[in-house]
Amino acid sequence: MSDKSTFRQIVWPFAIAETIIWAAIYYSFPALLLTWERDLGWSKTELTGAFTSALIVSALCAPMVGRLIDRGFGRFVFLGGMFLGAVLLCALSQVTEIWQFYAIWIAMGAAMSGCLYEPCFAIITRSFGGDARRAITLVTLVAGLAGTVSFPSAHALVELVGWRTTVLVFAAAMVVATGPLLWIGCRAADRMAAGRAFVP
């Protein structure tokens, strides 16, 4: 696989997918925080506690995710984390109680561990080996636009359809746009990793 083909089939799909994922399940929280505070009546401290819990769970799940990727299950971890995140966004659209909000974001931490930068970079490193730095840099630069995507789109959608439908739109974007991109990128990454394994 040529360098140009590699970037087309692996790096660019991952870069675009990571931008959407970060926008939908990470930056959506600060983008919608004030709306939730106003609509649900919970304080910023109560709300942000849920997000902190998600980050803690994500960190705790990271070693297990890394082991699964090392064993060749990166495609399933990446896609599974993305789909779990989309399902949890759908559940988020129905919350009425603070405990429901916390339960969803705690579970979201597991989803984050499977589909944010760490698993993406682990798959890239497994595939590219010592040449992974340039690929990781490109993914990071592109996905760095996620906040720029999330905040204005969240605010515009909230004005049009309310926050509950907004998170459903984010969930749909993850499945419809990110699902195929991850599938394409992970299949190419698996082929490249298998090819590297046979190089003496």
Coordinates of N, CA and C in Angstrom, one line a residue:
M1 N 0.8 -1.2 0.0 CA 0.0 0.0 0.0 C 0.9 1.2 0.0
S2 N 0.7 2.1 -1.0 CA 1.5 3.3 -1.1 C 1.2 4.3 0.0
D3 N 2.1 5.2 0.2 CA 1.9 6.2 1.3 C 0.6 7.0 1.0
K4 N 0.4 7.4 -0.2 CA -0.7 8.2 -0.6 C -2.0 7.4 -0.3
S5 N -2.0 6.2 -0.8 CA -3.2 5.3 -0.6 C -3.4 5.0 0.9
T6 N -2.4 4.9 1.7 CA -2.5 4.6 3.1 C -3.2 5.8 3.8
F7 N -2.8 7.0 3.5 CA -3.5 8.2 4.1 C -4.9 8.3 3.6
R8 N -5.2 7.9 2.4 CA -6.5 8.0 1.9 C -7.5 7.0 2.6
Q9 N -7.0 5.8 2.8 CA -7.8 4.7 3.3 C -7.8 4.6 4.8
I10 N -6.8 5.1 5.5 CA -6.8 5.0 6.9 C -6.8 6.4 7.6
V11 N -5.9 7.2 7.3 CA -5.7 8.4 8.1 C -6.9 9.4 7.9
W12 N -7.3 9.7 6.7 CA -8.3 10.7 6.5 C -9.7 10.2 7.0
P13 N -10.1 8.9 6.8 CA -11.3 8.5 7.5 C -11.3 8.6 9.0
F14 N -10.1 8.2 9.6 CA -10.0 8.4 11.0 C -10.1 9.8 11.5
A15 N -9.4 10.7 10.7 CA -9.4 12.1 11.1 C -10.8 12.7 11.1
I16 N -11.6 12.4 10.0 CA -12.9 13.0 9.9 C -13.8 12.4 10.9
A17 N -13.7 11.0 11.2 CA -14.5 10.3 12.2 C -14.2 10.9 13.6
E18 N -13.0 11.1 13.9 CA -12.6 11.6 15.2 C -13.2 13.0 15.4
T19 N -13.2 13.8 14.4 CA -13.8 15.2 14.5 C -15.3 15.1 14.8
I20 N -16.0 14.2 14.2 CA -17.4 14.0 14.5 C -17.7 13.5 15.9
I21 N -16.9 12.5 16.2 CA -17.0 11.8 17.5 C -16.8 12.8 18.7
W22 N -15.7 13.5 18.6 CA -15.3 14.5 19.6 C -16.4 15.6 19.7
A23 N -16.9 16.0 18.5 CA -18.0 17.1 18.5 C -19.2 16.6 19.2
A24 N -19.6 15.3 18.9 CA -20.8 14.7 19.4 C -20.9 14.3 20.8
I25 N -19.8 13.7 21.3 CA -19.9 13.1 22.7 C -19.0 13.8 23.7
Y26 N -18.1 14.7 23.2 CA -17.2 15.4 24.2 C -17.6 16.9 24.2
Y27 N -17.5 17.6 23.1 CA -17.7 19.0 23.1 C -19.2 19.3 23.2
S28 N -20.1 18.4 23.0 CA -21.5 18.6 23.1 C -21.8 19.0 24.6
F29 N -21.1 18.4 25.5 CA -21.3 18.7 26.9 C -21.2 20.2 27.3
P30 N -20.0 20.8 27.0 CA -19.9 22.2 27.3 C -20.8 23.1 26.4
A31 N -21.1 22.6 25.2 CA -21.9 23.4 24.3 C -23.3 23.4 24.8
L32 N -23.8 22.4 25.5 CA -25.2 22.3 25.9 C -25.3 22.6 27.4
L33 N -24.2 22.8 28.1 CA -24.3 23.0 29.6 C -25.3 24.0 30.1
L34 N -25.2 25.2 29.5 CA -26.1 26.3 29.9 C -27.5 26.0 29.6
T35 N -27.8 25.3 28.5 CA -29.1 24.9 28.1 C -29.7 23.9 29.1
W36 N -28.9 22.9 29.5 CA -29.3 21.9 30.5 C -29.6 22.6 31.8
E37 N -28.7 23.5 32.2 CA -28.9 24.2 33.5 C -30.2 24.9 33.5
R38 N -30.5 25.6 32.4 CA -31.8 26.4 32.3 C -33.0 25.4 32.2
D39 N -32.9 24.4 31.4 CA -34.1 23.6 31.1 C -34.4 22.5 32.2
L40 N -33.3 21.9 32.7 CA -33.5 20.9 33.7 C -33.4 21.3 35.1
G41 N -32.9 22.5 35.4 CA -32.9 23.1 36.7 C -31.9 22.6 37.6
W42 N -30.8 21.9 37.1 CA -29.7 21.5 37.9 C -28.6 22.4 37.8
S43 N -27.8 22.5 38.9 CA -26.7 23.5 38.9 C -25.5 23.0 38.0
K44 N -24.6 24.0 37.7 CA -23.4 23.6 36.9 C -22.6 22.6 37.6
T45 N -22.5 22.7 38.9 CA -21.7 21.7 39.7 C -22.3 20.3 39.6
E46 N -23.6 20.2 39.7 CA -24.2 18.9 39.5 C -24.0 18.4 38.1
L47 N -24.2 19.2 37.1 CA -24.0 18.8 35.7 C -22.6 18.4 35.4
T48 N -21.6 19.2 35.8 CA -20.3 18.9 35.4 C -19.7 17.7 36.2
G49 N -20.3 17.4 37.3 CA -19.9 16.2 38.1 C -20.1 14.9 37.2
A50 N -21.2 15.0 36.4 CA -21.5 13.8 35.5 C -20.4 13.7 34.5
F51 N -19.9 14.8 33.9 CA -18.9 14.7 32.9 C -17.5 14.3 33.5
T52 N -17.3 14.8 34.7 CA -16.0 14.3 35.4 C -16.1 12.8 35.6
S53 N -17.2 12.3 36.0 CA -17.4 10.9 36.2 C -17.1 10.1 34.9
A54 N -17.6 10.7 33.8 CA -17.3 10.1 32.5 C -15.8 10.0 32.2
L55 N -15.1 11.0 32.5 CA -13.6 11.1 32.2 C -12.9 10.1 33.1
I56 N -13.4 9.9 34.3 CA -12.7 8.9 35.2 C -13.0 7.5 34.7
V57 N -14.2 7.2 34.3 CA -14.5 5.9 33.8 C -13.7 5.6 32.5
S58 N -13.6 6.6 31.7 CA -12.8 6.5 30.4 C -11.4 6.1 30.8
A59 N -10.8 6.8 31.7 CA -9.4 6.5 32.1 C -9.3 5.0 32.7
L60 N -10.2 4.6 33.5 CA -10.2 3.3 34.1 C -10.4 2.2 33.0
C61 N -11.1 2.5 32.0 CA -11.3 1.5 30.9 C -10.2 1.4 29.9
A62 N -9.3 2.4 29.9 CA -8.3 2.5 28.9 C -7.4 1.3 28.8
P63 N -6.9 0.8 29.9 CA -6.0 -0.4 29.8 C -6.6 -1.6 29.1
M64 N -7.9 -1.8 29.5 CA -8.6 -3.0 28.9 C -8.8 -2.7 27.4
V65 N -9.1 -1.5 27.0 CA -9.2 -1.2 25.6 C -7.9 -1.4 24.8
G66 N -6.8 -1.0 25.4 CA -5.5 -1.1 24.8 C -5.2 -2.6 24.6
R67 N -5.5 -3.5 25.6 CA -5.2 -4.9 25.4 C -6.1 -5.5 24.3
L68 N -7.3 -5.1 24.2 CA -8.2 -5.6 23.1 C -7.6 -5.2 21.7
I69 N -7.2 -3.9 21.6 CA -6.6 -3.5 20.4 C -5.3 -4.2 20.0
D70 N -4.5 -4.5 21.0 CA -3.2 -5.2 20.8 C -3.5 -6.7 20.3
R71 N -4.7 -7.2 20.7 CA -5.0 -8.6 20.3 C -5.8 -8.6 19.0
G72 N -5.9 -7.4 18.3 CA -6.5 -7.4 17.0 C -7.9 -7.1 16.9
F73 N -8.5 -6.6 18.0 CA -9.9 -6.3 18.0 C -10.2 -4.8 17.9
G74 N -9.2 -4.0 17.3 CA -9.4 -2.6 17.3 C -10.6 -2.2 16.5
R75 N -11.0 -2.8 15.4 CA -12.1 -2.5 14.6 C -13.4 -2.6 15.5
F76 N -13.5 -3.6 16.3 CA -14.7 -3.8 17.1 C -14.8 -2.9 18.2
V77 N -13.6 -2.6 18.8 CA -13.6 -1.6 19.9 C -14.0 -0.2 19.4
F78 N -13.4 0.2 18.3 CA -13.6 1.5 17.8 C -15.1 1.7 17.4
L79 N -15.6 0.7 16.6 CA -17.0 0.8 16.2 C -18.0 0.6 17.3
G80 N -17.6 -0.3 18.3 CA -18.5 -0.5 19.4 C -18.6 0.7 20.3
G81 N -17.4 1.4 20.5 CA -17.4 2.6 21.3 C -18.3 3.7 20.7
M82 N -18.1 3.8 19.4 CA -18.9 4.9 18.6 C -20.4 4.6 18.7
F83 N -20.8 3.3 18.5 CA -22.2 3.0 18.5 C -22.8 3.1 19.9
L84 N -22.0 2.7 20.9 CA -22.5 2.9 22.3 C -22.7 4.4 22.6
G85 N -21.7 5.2 22.2 CA -21.9 6.7 22.4 C -23.2 7.2 21.7
A86 N -23.5 6.7 20.5 CA -24.7 7.2 19.8 C -25.9 6.7 20.6
V87 N -25.9 5.5 21.0 CA -27.1 5.0 21.8 C -27.3 5.8 23.1
L88 N -26.2 6.1 23.7 CA -26.3 6.9 25.0 C -26.8 8.3 24.7
L89 N -26.4 8.9 23.6 CA -26.9 10.2 23.2 C -28.4 10.2 23.0
C90 N -28.9 9.1 22.4 CA -30.4 8.9 22.3 C -31.0 8.8 23.7
A91 N -30.4 8.1 24.6 CA -30.9 8.0 25.9 C -30.9 9.3 26.6
L92 N -29.8 10.1 26.4 CA -29.7 11.4 27.0 C -30.9 12.3 26.6
S93 N -31.4 12.1 25.4 CA -32.5 13.0 25.0 C -33.8 12.8 25.8
Q94 N -33.8 11.7 26.6 CA -35.0 11.4 27.4 C -34.9 11.6 28.9
V95 N -33.8 12.1 29.3 CA -33.6 12.3 30.8 C -34.5 13.3 31.4
T96 N -34.9 13.0 32.6 CA -35.7 13.9 33.4 C -35.2 14.0 34.8
E97 N -34.4 13.0 35.2 CA -33.9 13.0 36.6 C -32.3 13.0 36.6
I98 N -31.8 13.6 37.7 CA -30.3 13.8 37.7 C -29.6 12.4 37.7
W99 N -30.2 11.4 38.4 CA -29.5 10.1 38.4 C -29.5 9.5 37.0
Q100 N -30.5 9.8 36.2 CA -30.4 9.3 34.8 C -29.3 10.0 34.0
F101 N -29.1 11.2 34.3 CA -28.1 12.0 33.6 C -26.7 11.5 34.0
Y102 N -26.5 11.2 35.3 CA -25.3 10.6 35.7 C -25.0 9.2 35.2
A103 N -26.0 8.4 35.2 CA -25.9 7.0 34.7 C -25.5 7.0 33.2
I104 N -26.1 7.9 32.4 CA -25.7 8.0 31.0 C -24.3 8.4 30.8
W105 N -23.9 9.5 31.5 CA -22.5 10.0 31.3 C -21.5 9.0 31.9
I106 N -21.8 8.3 33.0 CA -20.8 7.3 33.4 C -20.6 6.2 32.4
A107 N -21.7 5.8 31.8 CA -21.6 4.8 30.7 C -20.9 5.4 29.5
M108 N -21.1 6.7 29.3 CA -20.5 7.4 28.2 C -18.9 7.4 28.3
G109 N -18.5 7.3 29.5 CA -17.0 7.2 29.8 C -16.5 5.9 29.1
A110 N -17.2 4.8 29.2 CA -16.8 3.6 28.6 C -16.8 3.8 27.1
A111 N -17.8 4.4 26.5 CA -17.8 4.7 25.1 C -16.6 5.6 24.7
M112 N -16.3 6.6 25.4 CA -15.2 7.5 25.1 C -13.9 6.7 25.1
S113 N -13.7 5.7 26.0 CA -12.5 5.0 26.0 C -12.3 4.1 24.8
G114 N -13.4 3.8 24.1 CA -13.3 3.0 22.9 C -13.3 3.8 21.6
C115 N -13.5 5.1 21.6 CA -13.6 5.8 20.3 C -13.0 7.2 20.3
L116 N -12.3 7.6 21.3 CA -11.6 8.9 21.2 C -10.2 8.7 20.8
Y117 N -9.3 9.6 21.1 CA -7.9 9.6 20.6 C -7.1 8.3 20.9
E118 N -7.2 7.8 22.1 CA -6.3 6.7 22.6 C -6.5 5.5 21.7
P119 N -7.7 5.0 21.5 CA -7.8 3.8 20.6 C -7.5 4.1 19.2
C120 N -7.8 5.3 18.7 CA -7.5 5.7 17.3 C -6.0 5.6 17.1
F121 N -5.2 6.2 18.1 CA -3.8 6.3 18.0 C -3.2 4.9 18.1
A122 N -3.8 4.1 19.0 CA -3.2 2.7 19.2 C -3.4 1.9 17.9
I123 N -4.5 2.1 17.2 CA -4.7 1.4 15.9 C -3.7 1.9 14.9
I124 N -3.5 3.2 14.8 CA -2.6 3.8 13.9 C -1.2 3.3 14.1
T125 N -0.8 3.3 15.4 CA 0.6 2.8 15.8 C 0.8 1.4 15.4
R126 N -0.2 0.6 15.7 CA -0.2 -0.9 15.4 C 0.0 -1.1 13.9
S127 N -0.6 -0.2 13.1 CA -0.6 -0.4 11.6 C 0.7 0.3 11.0
F128 N 1.1 1.5 11.5 CA 2.2 2.2 10.8 C 3.5 2.0 11.5
G129 N 3.5 1.5 12.7 CA 4.7 1.2 13.5 C 5.5 2.5 13.7
G130 N 6.7 2.6 13.3 CA 7.6 3.7 13.6 C 7.2 4.9 12.7
D131 N 6.4 4.7 11.7 CA 5.9 5.8 10.8 C 4.6 6.5 11.3
A132 N 4.2 6.1 12.5 CA 2.8 6.6 13.0 C 2.8 8.0 13.3
R133 N 3.9 8.7 13.6 CA 3.8 10.1 14.1 C 3.1 11.0 13.2
R134 N 3.5 10.9 11.9 CA 2.8 11.9 10.9 C 1.3 11.6 10.8
A135 N 0.9 10.4 10.8 CA -0.5 10.1 10.8 C -1.2 10.6 12.0
I136 N -0.7 10.4 13.2 CA -1.3 10.8 14.4 C -1.4 12.4 14.4
T137 N -0.3 13.0 14.0 CA -0.3 14.5 13.9 C -1.5 15.0 13.0
L138 N -1.7 14.4 11.9 CA -2.7 14.8 11.0 C -4.1 14.6 11.6
V139 N -4.3 13.4 12.2 CA -5.6 13.2 12.9 C -5.9 14.2 14.0
T140 N -4.8 14.5 14.8 CA -5.0 15.5 15.8 C -5.3 16.9 15.3
L141 N -4.6 17.3 14.2 CA -4.9 18.6 13.7 C -6.3 18.7 13.1
V142 N -6.8 17.7 12.4 CA -8.1 17.8 11.8 C -9.2 17.7 12.9
A143 N -9.0 16.8 13.9 CA -10.0 16.6 14.9 C -10.0 17.8 15.9
G144 N -8.9 18.6 15.9 CA -8.9 19.8 16.7 C -10.0 20.8 16.3
L145 N -10.6 20.6 15.2 CA -11.7 21.4 14.8 C -13.0 21.0 15.4
A146 N -13.1 20.0 16.2 CA -14.3 19.4 16.7 C -15.1 20.4 17.5
G147 N -14.4 21.2 18.3 CA -15.1 22.2 19.1 C -15.7 23.3 18.2
T148 N -15.0 23.6 17.2 CA -15.5 24.6 16.2 C -16.7 24.1 15.5
V149 N -16.8 22.8 15.3 CA -18.0 22.2 14.7 C -19.1 22.1 15.8
S150 N -18.8 21.7 17.0 CA -19.9 21.4 18.0 C -20.6 22.6 18.5
F151 N -19.9 23.6 18.9 CA -20.5 24.7 19.6 C -21.5 25.4 18.6
P152 N -21.2 25.9 17.5 CA -22.1 26.6 16.6 C -23.3 25.7 16.2
S153 N -23.0 24.4 15.8 CA -24.0 23.5 15.4 C -25.0 23.2 16.5
A154 N -24.5 23.0 17.7 CA -25.4 22.8 18.9 C -26.2 24.0 19.2
H155 N -25.7 25.2 19.2 CA -26.5 26.4 19.5 C -27.5 26.6 18.4
A156 N -27.2 26.4 17.1 CA -28.2 26.6 16.1 C -29.3 25.6 16.2
L157 N -28.9 24.3 16.4 CA -29.9 23.3 16.5 C -30.9 23.5 17.7
V158 N -30.3 23.9 18.8 CA -31.1 24.2 20.0 C -32.1 25.2 19.7
E159 N -31.7 26.3 19.0 CA -32.7 27.3 18.7 C -33.8 26.8 17.8
L160 N -33.5 25.9 16.9 CA -34.4 25.4 15.9 C -35.3 24.3 16.5
V161 N -34.7 23.3 17.2 CA -35.5 22.1 17.6 C -35.4 21.7 19.0
G162 N -34.6 22.5 19.8 CA -34.5 22.1 21.2 C -33.3 21.2 21.5
W163 N -32.9 21.1 22.7 CA -31.6 20.3 23.0 C -31.9 18.8 22.9
R164 N -33.1 18.3 23.2 CA -33.3 16.9 23.1 C -33.2 16.4 21.7
T165 N -33.8 17.1 20.7 CA -33.6 16.7 19.3 C -32.2 16.9 18.8
T166 N -31.5 17.9 19.4 CA -30.1 18.2 19.0 C -29.2 17.0 19.3
V167 N -29.4 16.4 20.5 CA -28.5 15.3 20.8 C -28.9 14.1 19.9
L168 N -30.1 14.0 19.5 CA -30.5 12.9 18.6 C -29.8 13.1 17.2
V169 N -29.8 14.4 16.8 CA -29.1 14.7 15.5 C -27.6 14.3 15.6
F170 N -27.0 14.7 16.8 CA -25.6 14.3 17.0 C -25.4 12.8 16.9
A171 N -26.3 12.0 17.5 CA -26.3 10.6 17.5 C -26.4 10.0 16.1
A172 N -27.3 10.6 15.3 CA -27.5 10.2 13.9 C -26.2 10.5 13.1
A173 N -25.6 11.6 13.3 CA -24.4 12.0 12.6 C -23.3 11.0 12.9
M174 N -23.2 10.6 14.1 CA -22.2 9.6 14.5 C -22.4 8.3 13.7
V175 N -23.6 7.8 13.7 CA -23.9 6.5 13.1 C -23.7 6.6 11.6
V176 N -24.4 7.6 11.0 CA -24.5 7.7 9.5 C -23.1 8.1 8.9
A177 N -22.5 9.0 9.5 CA -21.2 9.5 8.9 C -20.0 8.8 9.5
T178 N -19.9 8.6 10.8 CA -18.7 8.0 11.4 C -18.6 6.5 11.2
G179 N -19.8 5.8 11.2 CA -19.8 4.3 11.1 C -19.0 3.9 9.9
P180 N -19.4 4.3 8.7 CA -18.7 3.9 7.4 C -17.3 4.3 7.4
L181 N -17.0 5.5 7.9 CA -15.6 6.0 7.9 C -14.7 5.1 8.8
L182 N -15.2 4.7 10.0 CA -14.4 3.8 10.9 C -14.3 2.4 10.3
W183 N -15.3 1.9 9.6 CA -15.2 0.6 9.0 C -14.2 0.6 7.9
I184 N -14.2 1.6 7.1 CA -13.2 1.7 6.0 C -11.8 1.8 6.5
G185 N -11.6 2.7 7.5 CA -10.3 2.9 8.0 C -9.8 1.7 8.8
C186 N -10.6 1.1 9.6 CA -10.2 -0.1 10.4 C -9.8 -1.3 9.5
R187 N -10.6 -1.5 8.4 CA -10.3 -2.6 7.5 C -8.9 -2.4 6.9
A188 N -8.7 -1.2 6.4 CA -7.4 -0.9 5.8 C -6.3 -1.0 6.8
A189 N -6.5 -0.5 8.1 CA -5.5 -0.6 9.1 C -5.2 -2.1 9.5
D190 N -6.2 -2.9 9.5 CA -6.0 -4.4 9.8 C -5.2 -5.0 8.7
R191 N -5.4 -4.6 7.4 CA -4.6 -5.2 6.3 C -3.2 -4.7 6.4
M192 N -3.0 -3.5 6.8 CA -1.6 -2.9 6.9 C -0.9 -3.6 8.0
A193 N -1.6 -3.8 9.2 CA -0.9 -4.4 10.3 C -0.6 -5.8 10.0
A194 N -1.5 -6.5 9.3 CA -1.2 -7.9 8.9 C 0.0 -8.0 8.0
G195 N 0.1 -7.0 7.0 CA 1.3 -7.0 6.1 C 2.6 -6.7 6.9
R196 N 2.5 -5.9 7.9 CA 3.7 -5.6 8.6 C 4.2 -6.8 9.4
A197 N 3.2 -7.6 9.9 CA 3.5 -8.8 10.7 C 4.3 -9.8 9.9
F198 N 4.2 -9.8 8.5 CA 4.9 -10.7 7.7 C 6.2 -10.2 7.1
V199 N 6.5 -8.9 7.4 CA 7.7 -8.3 6.9 C 8.9 -8.8 7.8
P200 N 9.9 -9.5 7.3 CA 11.0 -10.0 8.1 C 11.8 -8.9 8.7

